[in-house]
Amino acid sequence: MDTVLEATDLTKHYEDFSLRGVSLAIRAGSISGIFGPNAAGKSTLLKVLAGQAPTHQGSVQVFGSAYADAEQDLKNRIGYVPQEPVFYPDKAVQWLARFSAPYFARWDGAGFYRLLDEFKVNPLKKVKHLSGGQKKLLSIAMALSHGAELLILDEPTAGLDVVHRRALLDRLRAFVADGDKTVLAASHITDGLDEIAEEIWFLDDGRVVAHEDKDDLLARWKWVHFKDGALPKAIEEGLVRVKRLPFGSSGLTGDFLNLRGALAGPLASGDVRLDNATLEDVLLSFIKGA
Amino acid sequence: MDPILRRSSFYYVTSLLMYMSLMGRYMLTRDWPVFEIMPLFVPVWILGGLFASESDECYAFLRTLPVPDRRVARTKFTLILSIVAVQWLLMIGAALTRMDEGIAEPSTLVYVTVTCAFALLAAAGYQIAVWRFGLSTMKPVLGVSIAAGIVMAIIHLASLKKVDDWPALSRLGVVEWLGGAPWISCAILVAVALLAYRALMRVGVRVKASSEAHL
């Protein structure tokens, strides 16, 4: 599959935070999720990938070009939704559309107003009178209304009610359905994007701490619940996030595929039980100090 | 018309119209030292327009649009240049109409050109500083600069009227000397100012692209 976005050794320093040597490649037609705790660097990384902020080191290639060479073309092909969208506060939503339309090569005005209608955002309302969720929806509507081939979304479901969140997730699935378009979204784990993401990047303290296909990742991470003494010592010592409970213990393993054989006996005895791990469980095991 | 230019021009054109309706009226009707004082307000007015325009700007949104930063920077610089050029032309026109009365002299043309060149370069410097350090940082600096400009012009005006040997800037030796051949002097001053402005615009384009303080 083609790579639509490739970042190499991205480094960016702020006073109190650094993005350090991040490299990633995003496949065309995929939904990729960047997950991580607060201040992990997700928003900074997306800003750099979307051409919103320069880096101190490293390179970003989108559709084979760098922003320095083809900023206008690339921004026509990318729909970017920032974590906290900013618009001219004293202007009405429809004014923003009129203002922005001439800059986009493939602006779909009718599609934009259809989305506003679907998202229940009044085009006559001034931006300063919109709620945080409505501003997010407005930003999403703009990103979806100019023929973008790559959506870069920073916590797109944050602040949305359950109906709009579900509608957005369905729309993102539909967006990539034909295989040509791609979604890259950063998020906290529990807001629904973890359901639709196919490829997962975990970010912590400005670094990529894990990257894997979601199905592969979840296949090898399992909760192991066991009675004391029921697990071979080597396996027990390899568990993370171990919790001692009155009726036994639980721990997480990221090596389930290799331990299957060794666990067959204890599982058959009934003293050991397995549960699927969630992405949140896995993320917590990667985060320092969690 | 480019939407960014149309939107930004509102504040500059408004400040120009205000300037010409207030100050221009004085220049056409009042006597000395009107051409000594009124040009001093040009930098103040331009900075006022810049202040208002930047306060209402939303660069974070513009950066999400397919508009290269250099185009945004050049639009802003072009706008400042256009407004100063119009202001300069109108003041030169006003001075020429008052030469027969002796209210304006050839050196007045040079003086007007110098003040406009200063306003142009100061506005460019402040625009770059806003991009580099952000408007919230630059707001007090801009505010103090505007207030200082007004106070200095008023003190200068009062001193010219009350203090016998208070020096008139438009009658300084070098201005008088350049006024000996006013059109040649003005052409050279304009050329130098434009070259310096072009250099500042290049710096501005780079600063705008590399900075996030204004977003």
Short mmCIF file of C-alpha atoms in Angstrom, two decimals, chain A residues 40-254:
data_model
loop_
_atom_site.label_atom_id
_atom_site.label_comp_id
_atom_site.label_asym_id
_atom_site.label_seq_id
_atom_site.Cartn_x
_atom_site.Cartn_y
_atom_site.Cartn_z
CA ALA A 40 2.44 13.25 25.41
CA GLY A 41 2.99 15.41 22.32
CA LYS A 42 0.01 14.33 20.23
CA SER A 43 -1.15 17.81 19.31
CA THR A 44 2.37 19.03 18.62
CA LEU A 45 2.99 16.05 16.39
CA LEU A 46 -0.25 16.58 14.47
CA LYS A 47 0.48 20.28 14.04
CA VAL A 48 3.83 19.43 12.51
CA LEU A 49 2.33 16.70 10.31
CA ALA A 50 -0.42 19.08 9.13
CA GLY A 51 2.01 21.86 8.26
CA GLN A 52 0.79 24.08 11.08
CA ALA A 53 4.09 24.32 12.92
CA PRO A 54 7.72 24.03 11.85
CA THR A 55 10.11 21.48 13.35
CA HIS A 56 13.61 21.96 14.63
CA GLN A 57 14.78 18.74 13.05
CA GLY A 58 13.47 16.00 10.81
CA SER A 59 11.25 15.97 7.76
CA VAL A 60 7.61 15.48 6.80
CA GLN A 61 6.58 14.24 3.38
CA VAL A 62 2.89 14.28 2.50
CA PHE A 63 1.84 12.72 -0.81
CA GLY A 64 5.55 12.67 -1.62
CA SER A 65 6.12 16.41 -1.13
CA ALA A 66 7.39 18.63 1.65
CA TYR A 67 5.41 21.62 2.87
CA ALA A 68 8.27 23.92 1.95
CA ASP A 69 7.82 22.94 -1.71
CA ALA A 70 4.07 22.51 -2.04
CA GLU A 71 2.28 24.04 0.96
CA GLN A 72 -0.74 25.25 -1.00
CA ASP A 73 -1.29 21.97 -2.84
CA LEU A 74 -0.82 19.89 0.31
CA LYS A 75 -3.22 21.98 2.37
CA ASN A 76 -5.78 21.56 -0.39
CA ARG A 77 -5.42 17.81 -0.02
CA ILE A 78 -5.43 17.78 3.78
CA GLY A 79 -8.30 18.46 6.13
CA TYR A 80 -6.94 19.50 9.52
CA VAL A 81 -9.03 19.77 12.67
CA PRO A 82 -7.09 21.27 15.59
CA GLN A 83 -7.68 20.30 19.19
CA GLU A 84 -9.27 23.68 19.86
CA PRO A 85 -10.43 25.16 16.55
CA VAL A 86 -9.97 28.91 16.23
CA PHE A 87 -12.03 31.10 13.91
CA TYR A 88 -12.79 34.80 13.66
CA PRO A 89 -15.03 35.03 16.73
CA ASP A 90 -17.16 37.97 15.60
CA LYS A 91 -18.00 36.44 12.24
CA ALA A 92 -20.92 34.21 11.34
CA VAL A 93 -20.36 30.65 10.21
CA GLN A 94 -21.54 31.41 6.68
CA TRP A 95 -19.09 34.32 6.50
CA LEU A 96 -16.27 31.89 7.28
CA ALA A 97 -17.39 29.72 4.36
CA ARG A 98 -17.44 32.71 2.00
CA PHE A 99 -14.03 33.82 3.28
CA SER A 100 -12.40 30.40 2.97
CA ALA A 101 -13.98 29.13 -0.26
CA PRO A 102 -11.77 31.07 -2.72
CA TYR A 103 -8.63 29.54 -1.24
CA PHE A 104 -9.68 25.93 -1.74
CA ALA A 105 -9.31 24.38 -5.16
CA ARG A 106 -12.27 22.02 -4.64
CA TRP A 107 -14.56 23.75 -2.15
CA ASP A 108 -17.99 22.11 -1.94
CA GLY A 109 -20.30 24.82 -0.59
CA ALA A 110 -23.45 22.71 -0.83
CA GLY A 111 -21.73 19.84 0.95
CA PHE A 112 -20.55 22.21 3.69
CA TYR A 113 -24.07 23.46 4.39
CA ARG A 114 -25.40 19.87 4.31
CA LEU A 115 -22.86 18.94 6.98
CA LEU A 116 -23.75 21.99 9.08
CA ASP A 117 -27.38 20.93 8.85
CA GLU A 118 -26.49 17.38 9.87
CA PHE A 119 -24.31 18.67 12.74
CA LYS A 120 -27.04 21.14 13.79
CA VAL A 121 -24.71 24.14 13.50
CA ASN A 122 -26.60 27.30 12.56
CA PRO A 123 -24.72 29.02 9.70
CA LEU A 124 -26.09 32.39 10.76
CA LYS A 125 -24.65 32.14 14.24
CA LYS A 126 -21.48 34.01 15.14
CA VAL A 127 -18.57 31.79 16.04
CA LYS A 128 -18.31 33.31 19.53
CA HIS A 129 -21.83 32.05 20.24
CA LEU A 130 -21.03 28.44 19.33
CA SER A 131 -20.25 25.89 22.01
CA GLY A 132 -16.90 24.09 22.07
CA GLY A 133 -18.49 21.01 20.50
CA GLN A 134 -20.11 23.08 17.75
CA LYS A 135 -16.79 24.74 16.93
CA LYS A 136 -15.30 21.29 16.64
CA LEU A 137 -18.12 20.23 14.30
CA LEU A 138 -17.66 23.39 12.26
CA SER A 139 -13.96 22.61 11.92
CA ILE A 140 -14.79 19.03 10.90
CA ALA A 141 -17.34 20.29 8.35
CA MET A 142 -14.69 22.55 6.80
CA ALA A 143 -12.16 19.71 6.72
CA LEU A 144 -14.68 17.48 4.94
CA SER A 145 -15.85 20.09 2.44
CA HIS A 146 -12.85 20.72 0.25
CA GLY A 147 -12.11 17.34 -1.24
CA ALA A 148 -9.40 16.42 1.24
CA GLU A 149 -7.70 13.09 0.74
CA LEU A 150 -6.11 12.98 4.19
CA LEU A 151 -7.80 14.02 7.39
CA ILE A 152 -5.58 14.96 10.32
CA LEU A 153 -7.80 15.24 13.35
CA ASP A 154 -6.78 16.26 16.84
CA GLU A 155 -9.21 14.78 19.36
CA PRO A 156 -12.10 15.11 16.91
CA THR A 157 -14.68 13.57 19.21
CA ALA A 158 -13.75 15.60 22.29
CA GLY A 159 -16.67 17.74 23.40
CA LEU A 160 -19.18 15.95 21.16
CA ASP A 161 -22.33 14.36 22.48
CA VAL A 162 -22.83 10.66 21.93
CA VAL A 163 -25.04 11.12 18.84
CA HIS A 164 -22.57 13.35 17.03
CA ARG A 165 -19.65 11.21 18.14
CA ARG A 166 -21.24 8.12 16.67
CA ALA A 167 -22.17 9.99 13.46
CA LEU A 168 -18.62 11.24 13.11
CA LEU A 169 -17.10 7.79 13.60
CA ASP A 170 -19.45 6.39 10.93
CA ARG A 171 -18.51 9.24 8.62
CA LEU A 172 -14.80 8.56 9.12
CA ARG A 173 -15.32 4.88 8.32
CA ALA A 174 -17.18 5.87 5.16
CA PHE A 175 -14.47 8.39 4.29
CA VAL A 176 -11.80 5.70 4.01
CA ALA A 177 -14.11 3.04 2.54
CA ASP A 178 -13.01 3.45 -1.08
CA GLY A 179 -9.36 2.93 -0.10
CA ASP A 180 -8.06 6.23 -1.47
CA LYS A 181 -8.58 8.42 1.54
CA THR A 182 -6.85 8.31 4.87
CA VAL A 183 -7.54 9.39 8.41
CA LEU A 184 -4.96 10.14 11.07
CA ALA A 185 -6.43 11.07 14.42
CA ALA A 186 -4.99 11.71 17.84
CA SER A 187 -7.08 10.97 20.83
CA HIS A 188 -7.47 9.87 24.37
CA ILE A 189 -8.23 6.22 24.28
CA THR A 190 -11.82 6.11 25.48
CA ASP A 191 -13.60 8.37 23.05
CA GLY A 192 -14.50 5.94 20.31
CA LEU A 193 -11.61 6.42 17.91
CA ASP A 194 -9.97 3.35 19.38
CA GLU A 195 -12.87 1.37 17.89
CA ILE A 196 -12.25 2.41 14.32
CA ALA A 197 -8.47 2.84 14.25
CA GLU A 198 -6.66 0.08 12.38
CA GLU A 199 -3.11 1.10 13.14
CA ILE A 200 -2.08 2.35 16.54
CA TRP A 201 0.71 4.66 17.63
CA PHE A 202 1.31 5.19 21.32
CA LEU A 203 3.03 8.41 22.25
CA ASP A 204 4.44 9.24 25.66
CA ASP A 205 6.71 12.07 26.73
CA GLY A 206 7.35 13.16 23.15
CA ARG A 207 8.34 9.71 21.87
CA VAL A 208 6.63 6.89 20.03
CA VAL A 209 6.63 4.08 22.59
CA ALA A 210 4.72 1.54 20.50
CA HIS A 211 3.35 1.12 17.01
CA GLU A 212 1.35 -1.84 15.78
CA ASP A 213 -1.66 -3.00 13.86
CA LYS A 214 -4.54 -2.86 16.34
CA ASP A 215 -5.68 -6.45 15.83
CA ASP A 216 -2.14 -7.76 16.28
CA LEU A 217 -1.67 -5.62 19.36
CA LEU A 218 -4.87 -6.78 21.02
CA ALA A 219 -4.14 -10.41 20.06
CA ARG A 220 -0.94 -10.41 22.08
CA TRP A 221 -2.07 -8.36 25.08
CA LYS A 222 -4.28 -10.25 27.57
CA TRP A 223 -5.29 -9.98 31.17
CA VAL A 224 -4.26 -13.06 33.09
CA HIS A 225 -6.31 -13.73 36.25
CA PHE A 226 -4.77 -16.39 38.45
CA LYS A 227 -4.89 -17.97 41.87
CA ASP A 228 -1.71 -17.58 43.88
CA GLY A 229 0.82 -20.21 42.89
CA ALA A 230 -1.12 -21.29 39.79
CA LEU A 231 1.18 -19.57 37.30
CA PRO A 232 4.74 -20.62 36.50
CA LYS A 233 7.06 -18.14 38.28
CA ALA A 234 8.65 -16.89 35.02
CA ILE A 235 5.29 -15.98 33.54
CA GLU A 236 4.09 -14.29 36.72
CA GLU A 237 7.23 -12.18 36.88
CA GLY A 238 6.69 -11.09 33.27
CA LEU A 239 3.24 -9.65 33.95
CA VAL A 240 2.72 -5.92 34.23
CA ARG A 241 0.16 -3.88 36.15
CA VAL A 242 -0.26 -6.78 38.55
CA LYS A 243 -3.10 -6.36 41.03
CA ARG A 244 -3.33 -8.47 44.17
CA LEU A 245 -6.93 -9.22 45.01
CA PRO A 246 -8.47 -11.19 47.89
CA PHE A 247 -9.40 -14.09 45.61
CA GLY A 248 -6.25 -14.11 43.46
CA SER A 249 -4.23 -11.80 41.25
CA SER A 250 -4.45 -10.21 37.82
CA GLY A 251 -1.73 -9.02 35.49
CA LEU A 252 -1.28 -7.98 31.91
CA THR A 253 0.92 -9.75 29.42
CA GLY A 254 2.00 -8.45 26.04
#
